[in-house]
Tab-separated table of C-alpha atoms in Angstrom:
chain	number	residue	atom	x	y	z
V	1	UNK	CA	-38.407	-1.697	10.750
V	2	UNK	CA	-36.758	-4.685	12.005
V	3	UNK	CA	-34.539	-3.058	14.546
V	4	UNK	CA	-32.801	-4.915	17.162
V	5	UNK	CA	-30.448	-2.962	19.997
V	6	UNK	CA	-28.630	-5.233	22.608
V	7	UNK	CA	-26.385	-3.840	25.029
V	8	UNK	CA	-25.947	-7.287	26.403
V	9	UNK	CA	-25.312	-8.972	23.263
V	10	UNK	CA	-22.089	-10.180	24.618
V	11	UNK	CA	-22.814	-10.952	28.096
V	12	UNK	CA	-19.940	-8.969	29.080
V	13	UNK	CA	-19.055	-7.120	32.447
V	14	UNK	CA	-17.553	-3.635	32.390
V	15	UNK	CA	-14.030	-3.234	33.354
V	16	UNK	CA	-12.576	0.097	34.285
V	17	UNK	CA	-10.990	2.039	31.202
V	18	UNK	CA	-7.870	2.448	33.534
V	19	UNK	CA	-6.884	-1.247	32.882
V	20	UNK	CA	-7.242	-1.033	29.190
V	21	UNK	CA	-3.986	0.284	26.910
V	22	UNK	CA	-5.885	3.057	25.655
V	23	UNK	CA	-6.780	4.280	28.990
V	24	UNK	CA	-3.139	3.798	30.474
V	25	UNK	CA	-1.803	5.902	27.446
V	26	UNK	CA	-4.050	8.695	27.942
V	27	UNK	CA	-3.141	8.832	32.079
V	28	UNK	CA	0.305	8.985	31.084
V	29	UNK	CA	-0.246	11.626	28.474
V	30	UNK	CA	-2.263	13.529	31.253
V	31	UNK	CA	0.433	13.216	33.831
V	32	UNK	CA	-2.500	12.810	36.282
V	33	UNK	CA	-2.585	9.441	38.376
V	34	UNK	CA	-5.852	8.025	39.204
V	35	UNK	CA	-7.522	10.826	37.155
V	36	UNK	CA	-9.319	8.247	34.886
V	37	UNK	CA	-10.351	5.961	37.328
V	38	UNK	CA	-13.982	6.902	36.792
V	39	UNK	CA	-13.661	7.424	33.264
V	40	UNK	CA	-16.826	6.111	31.630
V	41	UNK	CA	-16.307	3.948	28.432
V	42	UNK	CA	-16.845	5.280	25.010
V	43	UNK	CA	-20.911	5.028	23.999
V	44	UNK	CA	-20.746	3.325	20.527
V	45	UNK	CA	-23.483	2.363	18.250
V	46	UNK	CA	-23.481	0.049	15.342
V	47	UNK	CA	-26.189	0.321	12.377
V	48	UNK	CA	-26.270	-2.841	9.927
V	49	UNK	CA	-28.591	-3.028	6.871
V	50	UNK	CA	-28.348	-7.134	7.298
V	51	UNK	CA	-28.141	-9.528	10.354
V	52	UNK	CA	-25.096	-9.375	12.475
V	53	UNK	CA	-24.447	-12.934	11.577
V	54	UNK	CA	-24.013	-11.992	7.880
V	55	UNK	CA	-19.832	-12.297	6.997
V	56	UNK	CA	-19.068	-8.747	6.506
V	57	UNK	CA	-20.723	-6.945	9.182
V	58	UNK	CA	-19.790	-9.958	11.745
V	59	UNK	CA	-16.304	-8.701	11.533
V	60	UNK	CA	-17.388	-5.204	13.023
V	61	UNK	CA	-19.567	-6.740	15.299
V	62	UNK	CA	-16.874	-9.156	16.766
V	63	UNK	CA	-14.640	-6.414	16.741
V	64	UNK	CA	-16.885	-4.287	18.744
V	65	UNK	CA	-17.447	-7.026	21.287
V	66	UNK	CA	-13.731	-7.198	21.794
V	67	UNK	CA	-13.632	-3.649	22.639
V	68	UNK	CA	-16.392	-3.877	24.852
V	69	UNK	CA	-15.012	-6.771	26.868
V	70	UNK	CA	-11.918	-4.529	27.310
V	71	UNK	CA	-13.856	-1.935	28.823
V	72	UNK	CA	-13.215	0.505	26.106
V	73	UNK	CA	-16.693	1.022	24.943
V	74	UNK	CA	-20.455	0.548	25.863
V	75	UNK	CA	-21.724	-1.158	22.364
V	76	UNK	CA	-25.276	-1.200	21.313
V	77	UNK	CA	-26.458	-2.111	17.629
V	78	UNK	CA	-29.540	-2.234	15.451
V	79	UNK	CA	-29.477	-4.788	12.820
V	80	UNK	CA	-31.821	-5.475	9.381
V	81	UNK	CA	-32.323	-1.514	8.933
V	82	UNK	CA	-33.716	-0.912	5.921
V	83	UNK	CA	-31.930	1.767	3.604
V	84	UNK	CA	-34.991	3.909	4.001
V	85	UNK	CA	-34.819	3.950	7.806
V	86	UNK	CA	-31.076	4.280	8.104
V	87	UNK	CA	-30.794	8.082	8.443
V	88	UNK	CA	-33.636	8.009	10.858
V	89	UNK	CA	-31.672	5.650	13.354
V	90	UNK	CA	-28.686	7.389	13.017
V	91	UNK	CA	-30.199	10.551	14.244
V	92	UNK	CA	-31.723	8.574	16.827
V	93	UNK	CA	-28.455	7.543	18.045
V	94	UNK	CA	-27.177	10.786	17.847
V	95	UNK	CA	-29.862	12.314	19.994
V	96	UNK	CA	-29.039	9.828	22.560
V	97	UNK	CA	-25.355	10.788	22.892
V	98	UNK	CA	-23.515	8.031	21.080
V	99	UNK	CA	-20.130	9.272	20.509
V	100	UNK	CA	-19.100	6.952	18.066
V	101	UNK	CA	-21.230	5.534	15.140
V	102	UNK	CA	-20.596	2.693	13.059
V	103	UNK	CA	-22.105	0.977	9.894
V	104	UNK	CA	-22.149	0.429	6.125
V	105	UNK	CA	-23.733	3.332	4.044
V	106	UNK	CA	-23.299	1.666	0.567
V	107	UNK	CA	-26.683	2.455	-0.390
V	108	UNK	CA	-27.134	5.673	1.541
V	109	UNK	CA	-24.031	7.640	1.041
V	110	UNK	CA	-25.749	11.093	0.671
V	111	UNK	CA	-28.317	10.834	3.742
V	112	UNK	CA	-25.696	9.318	5.862
V	113	UNK	CA	-23.640	12.057	5.127
V	114	UNK	CA	-26.081	15.050	5.561
V	115	UNK	CA	-26.957	13.311	8.958
V	116	UNK	CA	-23.362	13.663	9.951
V	117	UNK	CA	-23.302	17.120	9.102
V	118	UNK	CA	-26.190	17.613	11.662
V	119	UNK	CA	-24.283	16.136	14.413
V	120	UNK	CA	-20.668	17.832	14.285
V	121	UNK	CA	-19.494	16.717	17.527
V	122	UNK	CA	-20.207	13.169	17.145
V	123	UNK	CA	-17.850	10.637	15.040
V	124	UNK	CA	-18.949	8.456	12.416
V	125	UNK	CA	-16.917	5.559	10.979
V	126	UNK	CA	-18.588	4.202	8.052
V	127	UNK	CA	-18.553	1.623	5.553
V	128	UNK	CA	-18.268	3.361	2.152
V	129	UNK	CA	-17.562	2.993	-1.479
V	130	UNK	CA	-16.718	6.784	-1.539
V	131	UNK	CA	-13.767	8.554	0.145
V	132	UNK	CA	-13.511	11.036	3.180
V	133	UNK	CA	-14.786	15.004	2.695
V	134	UNK	CA	-12.425	17.298	4.235
V	135	UNK	CA	-15.824	19.493	4.593
V	136	UNK	CA	-17.353	17.007	6.635
V	137	UNK	CA	-14.563	16.392	9.256
V	138	UNK	CA	-16.525	14.078	11.569
V	139	UNK	CA	-17.344	11.477	8.881
V	140	UNK	CA	-14.632	8.839	8.188
V	141	UNK	CA	-14.787	6.023	5.836
V	142	UNK	CA	-13.659	2.364	5.717
V	143	UNK	CA	-13.680	-0.696	3.556
V	144	UNK	CA	-12.301	-4.209	3.613
V	145	UNK	CA	-8.968	-3.721	1.698
V	146	UNK	CA	-8.373	-7.412	2.438
V	147	UNK	CA	-6.924	-7.928	-1.227
V	148	UNK	CA	-3.645	-8.879	0.105
V	149	UNK	CA	-5.046	-12.163	1.685
V	150	UNK	CA	-7.506	-12.776	-1.436
V	151	UNK	CA	-4.404	-13.018	-3.730
V	152	UNK	CA	-2.897	-15.821	-1.432
V	153	UNK	CA	-6.345	-17.687	-1.746
V	154	UNK	CA	-6.272	-16.965	-5.612
V	155	UNK	CA	-2.522	-18.834	-5.541
V	156	UNK	CA	-3.956	-21.646	-3.564
V	157	UNK	CA	-7.089	-22.038	-5.684
V	158	UNK	CA	-5.363	-21.862	-8.866
V	159	UNK	CA	-3.153	-24.919	-7.757
V	160	UNK	CA	-6.145	-26.917	-6.798
V	161	UNK	CA	-8.453	-26.614	-9.649
V	162	UNK	CA	-8.004	-29.482	-12.191
V	163	UNK	CA	-10.621	-28.209	-14.674
V	164	UNK	CA	-9.067	-24.557	-14.550
V	165	UNK	CA	-12.534	-23.275	-14.845
V	166	UNK	CA	-13.334	-21.130	-11.380
V	167	UNK	CA	-16.764	-19.809	-10.424
V	168	UNK	CA	-16.811	-16.708	-8.534
V	169	UNK	CA	-20.060	-15.662	-7.061
V	170	UNK	CA	-20.587	-12.032	-5.457
V	171	UNK	CA	-23.172	-9.816	-3.882
V	172	UNK	CA	-23.027	-6.396	-5.912
V	173	UNK	CA	-20.152	-5.035	-8.206
V	174	UNK	CA	-19.027	-2.162	-5.802
V	175	UNK	CA	-15.145	-1.589	-5.005
V	176	UNK	CA	-15.112	-3.546	-1.835
V	177	UNK	CA	-16.172	-6.585	-3.687
V	178	UNK	CA	-14.587	-6.086	-6.974
V	179	UNK	CA	-10.987	-5.554	-5.687
V	180	UNK	CA	-10.951	-8.810	-3.582
V	181	UNK	CA	-12.178	-10.665	-6.955
V	182	UNK	CA	-9.707	-9.237	-9.202
V	183	UNK	CA	-7.030	-9.875	-6.433
V	184	UNK	CA	-8.087	-13.736	-6.175
V	185	UNK	CA	-7.764	-13.790	-9.868
V	186	UNK	CA	-4.342	-12.415	-10.156
V	187	UNK	CA	-3.128	-15.046	-7.365
V	188	UNK	CA	-4.819	-17.593	-9.400
V	189	UNK	CA	-3.199	-16.829	-12.736
V	190	UNK	CA	0.248	-16.883	-11.000
V	191	UNK	CA	-0.230	-20.478	-10.804
V	192	UNK	CA	-1.952	-20.903	-14.098
V	193	UNK	CA	-2.096	-18.102	-16.591
V	194	UNK	CA	-4.683	-20.038	-18.605
V	195	UNK	CA	-7.326	-20.455	-15.848
V	196	UNK	CA	-11.155	-19.045	-16.691
V	197	UNK	CA	-13.641	-17.313	-14.542
V	198	UNK	CA	-17.181	-17.350	-14.431
V	199	UNK	CA	-18.324	-14.406	-12.756
V	200	UNK	CA	-21.762	-13.613	-11.358
V	201	UNK	CA	-23.546	-11.352	-8.739
V	202	UNK	CA	-26.954	-12.049	-7.025
V	203	UNK	CA	-27.842	-8.346	-6.267
V	204	UNK	CA	-28.014	-8.864	-2.749
V	205	UNK	CA	-25.697	-8.801	0.582
V	206	UNK	CA	-27.798	-11.711	2.143
V	207	UNK	CA	-29.669	-14.365	-0.127
V	208	UNK	CA	-28.169	-17.861	0.466
V	209	UNK	CA	-30.396	-19.429	-1.638
V	210	UNK	CA	-29.909	-17.063	-4.724
V	211	UNK	CA	-26.058	-17.597	-4.141
V	212	UNK	CA	-26.227	-21.209	-4.121
V	213	UNK	CA	-28.225	-21.528	-7.396
V	214	UNK	CA	-26.138	-19.211	-8.982
V	215	UNK	CA	-23.084	-21.539	-7.764
V	216	UNK	CA	-24.913	-24.961	-9.066
V	217	UNK	CA	-24.925	-23.118	-12.766
V	218	UNK	CA	-21.250	-22.323	-12.650
V	219	UNK	CA	-20.569	-26.064	-11.489
V	220	UNK	CA	-22.954	-27.396	-14.273
V	221	UNK	CA	-20.927	-25.356	-16.668
V	222	UNK	CA	-17.547	-26.472	-15.653
V	223	UNK	CA	-16.156	-25.082	-12.419
V	224	UNK	CA	-14.426	-27.276	-9.926
V	225	UNK	CA	-13.349	-24.376	-7.753
V	226	UNK	CA	-15.783	-21.715	-6.211
V	227	UNK	CA	-14.986	-18.089	-4.763
V	228	UNK	CA	-17.641	-17.998	-1.924
V	229	UNK	CA	-18.074	-14.330	-1.556
V	230	UNK	CA	-21.621	-14.875	-0.353
V	231	UNK	CA	-23.205	-17.185	2.019
V	232	UNK	CA	-24.939	-20.223	-0.009
V	233	UNK	CA	-21.778	-20.956	-2.449
V	234	UNK	CA	-19.970	-23.208	-0.138
V	235	UNK	CA	-23.130	-25.132	0.290
V	236	UNK	CA	-23.498	-25.572	-3.323
V	237	UNK	CA	-19.896	-26.709	-3.578
V	238	UNK	CA	-20.261	-29.206	-0.909
V	239	UNK	CA	-23.616	-30.804	-2.304
V	240	UNK	CA	-21.610	-31.474	-5.607
V	241	UNK	CA	-18.446	-32.472	-4.412
V	242	UNK	CA	-16.235	-29.401	-5.574
V	243	UNK	CA	-13.858	-27.304	-3.486
V	244	UNK	CA	-14.107	-23.331	-2.456
V	245	UNK	CA	-12.564	-20.419	-1.162
V	246	UNK	CA	-14.262	-18.134	1.664
V	247	UNK	CA	-14.117	-14.767	2.033
V	248	UNK	CA	-13.955	-12.487	5.104
V	249	UNK	CA	-14.539	-14.921	7.732
V	250	UNK	CA	-13.068	-18.811	8.416
V	251	UNK	CA	-15.876	-21.417	7.559
V	252	UNK	CA	-13.455	-24.159	7.280
V	253	UNK	CA	-14.741	-25.773	10.149
V	254	UNK	CA	-18.497	-25.716	8.834
V	255	UNK	CA	-17.151	-27.248	5.521
V	256	UNK	CA	-14.148	-29.326	6.343
V	257	UNK	CA	-14.171	-31.028	3.039
V	258	UNK	CA	-15.003	-28.086	0.919
V	259	UNK	CA	-13.513	-24.935	2.253
V	260	UNK	CA	-9.782	-24.881	1.235
V	261	UNK	CA	-8.911	-21.539	2.306
V	262	UNK	CA	-10.169	-18.361	3.355
V	263	UNK	CA	-9.142	-14.691	3.269
V	264	UNK	CA	-9.769	-13.124	6.793
V	265	UNK	CA	-11.032	-9.532	7.437
V	266	UNK	CA	-9.612	-8.148	10.987
V	267	UNK	CA	-11.618	-5.057	11.918
V	268	UNK	CA	-10.089	-4.706	15.295
V	269	UNK	CA	-7.173	-2.291	14.130
V	270	UNK	CA	-9.576	-0.174	12.064
V	271	UNK	CA	-12.200	0.291	15.497
V	272	UNK	CA	-9.365	0.595	17.741
V	273	UNK	CA	-7.875	3.508	15.617
V	274	UNK	CA	-11.215	5.405	15.675
V	275	UNK	CA	-11.747	4.890	19.411
V	276	UNK	CA	-8.152	6.233	20.321
V	277	UNK	CA	-8.915	9.110	18.007
V	278	UNK	CA	-12.207	10.032	19.654
V	279	UNK	CA	-10.840	9.483	22.920
V	280	UNK	CA	-7.744	12.128	22.375
V	281	UNK	CA	-10.370	14.226	20.473
V	282	UNK	CA	-8.650	13.898	17.168
V	283	UNK	CA	-11.110	12.013	15.110
V	284	UNK	CA	-11.237	13.741	11.531
V	285	UNK	CA	-12.242	12.841	7.955
V	286	UNK	CA	-9.994	10.146	6.861
V	287	UNK	CA	-9.890	6.828	5.065
V	288	UNK	CA	-9.389	3.945	7.495
V	289	UNK	CA	-9.240	1.338	4.661
V	290	UNK	CA	-5.499	1.104	5.227
V	291	UNK	CA	-6.244	-0.657	8.221
V	292	UNK	CA	-7.383	-3.533	6.636
V	293	UNK	CA	-3.955	-4.259	4.754
V	294	UNK	CA	-1.985	-7.125	5.763
V	295	UNK	CA	0.947	-5.265	6.973
V	296	UNK	CA	-1.328	-3.554	9.438
V	297	UNK	CA	-2.981	-6.630	10.880
V	298	UNK	CA	-6.281	-6.204	9.241
V	299	UNK	CA	-6.123	-9.329	7.066
V	300	UNK	CA	-4.772	-12.713	6.935
V	301	UNK	CA	-4.797	-16.276	5.548
V	302	UNK	CA	-7.149	-18.636	7.816
V	303	UNK	CA	-5.405	-21.907	8.435
V	304	UNK	CA	-5.615	-24.667	6.147
V	305	UNK	CA	-7.331	-26.973	8.751
V	306	UNK	CA	-8.422	-30.265	7.041
V	307	UNK	CA	-6.572	-29.085	3.917
V	308	UNK	CA	-3.161	-28.842	5.601
V	309	UNK	CA	-0.760	-30.726	3.571
V	310	UNK	CA	-3.115	-31.165	0.450
V	311	UNK	CA	-2.010	-27.737	-1.115
V	312	UNK	CA	0.571	-28.426	-3.703
V	313	UNK	CA	4.005	-27.450	-1.847
V	314	UNK	CA	4.708	-25.126	-4.855
V	315	UNK	CA	2.029	-23.261	-4.400
V	316	UNK	CA	2.356	-22.782	-0.619
V	317	UNK	CA	6.140	-22.077	-0.953
V	318	UNK	CA	4.650	-18.943	-3.326
V	319	UNK	CA	2.060	-18.246	-0.428
V	320	UNK	CA	4.578	-18.009	2.033
V	321	UNK	CA	6.962	-15.917	-0.160
V	322	UNK	CA	4.454	-13.060	-1.048
V	323	UNK	CA	3.278	-12.928	2.583
V	324	UNK	CA	6.524	-11.990	3.576
V	325	UNK	CA	6.911	-9.723	0.737
V	326	UNK	CA	3.361	-7.930	1.471
V	327	UNK	CA	4.231	-7.673	5.103
V	328	UNK	CA	7.731	-5.882	4.053
V	329	UNK	CA	6.223	-3.699	1.386
V	330	UNK	CA	8.345	-5.208	-1.402
V	331	UNK	CA	5.522	-6.849	-3.080
V	332	UNK	CA	2.040	-5.016	-3.500
V	333	UNK	CA	-0.860	-6.591	-4.542
V	334	UNK	CA	-3.154	-4.442	-7.387
V	335	UNK	CA	-6.022	-2.563	-6.102
V	336	UNK	CA	-8.449	-2.686	-9.162
V	337	UNK	CA	-12.056	-1.383	-8.200
V	338	UNK	CA	-13.336	-2.126	-11.555
V	339	UNK	CA	-16.231	-4.624	-11.947
V	340	UNK	CA	-14.945	-7.863	-12.853
V	341	UNK	CA	-15.984	-9.842	-15.903
V	342	UNK	CA	-16.037	-13.511	-17.013
V	343	UNK	CA	-13.361	-14.801	-19.165
């Protein structure tokens, strides 16, 4: 197993929990001035099946680093953990006394839940395609419900394509990918109902060469705009001189003439909620996916960077209008977890 554990991955120093918002809240609730001065940070472990540089996992890793910098948690992690080793690594961290274990169990749902059942006093917050089980109260689920921001990037893409042919490359057709693709497609059709889509899945979460080759084929088939759900797609767009839309992270600086816009996932609201619940002793089976919604601060449209002023004003006016409506609840982006198909 290629397992990497790193308690100093962010080069951070420990600060007293008393100085944090969560610490202050608990101090007030307890009514005991100074009672938490010696409180230890929450012990948190992350378990990831891909490198922490991979875009989806990088957002979890970043949020954990921010929480560690605040002094709220002590964070260690394992990356590149194979599916067959995942349950074993969960048990190792549980046996070592970690209080909150985070990760993604899309390919090991049953095994992960079985491990959680063995350690009822430990909180597990896991990326999952399934919902929580009330019979397993210490196992909560989340997913990147960033369909709001994805929809906005679709509006921009629909206004920028000249051929009306958009290529979309995804990892696997699972709900967390499907819903973002559908939201993007809905946004693009707001600008042009006649737009066609080429949709393909590469069967991997991290295979940039394969994603790149798939994107090349779509460009050959007429696409002048690509939805880069995976790494490698924007490289193909850059080489062929077409445009791309990013997903989960902002890569505009890396592809200044290629990536027009990106839907950004902010995991901080999700993790901060879990930390607070564990601290309060109220962590329970729940769906934390709601904290990825734009109105919760869990997603946003990245700055346009070099494309500022280059997107048609009609599209930007609609983006601004829809953004306000989404945040106020006046407009709801449909959540469609079905596998998207090519036009």
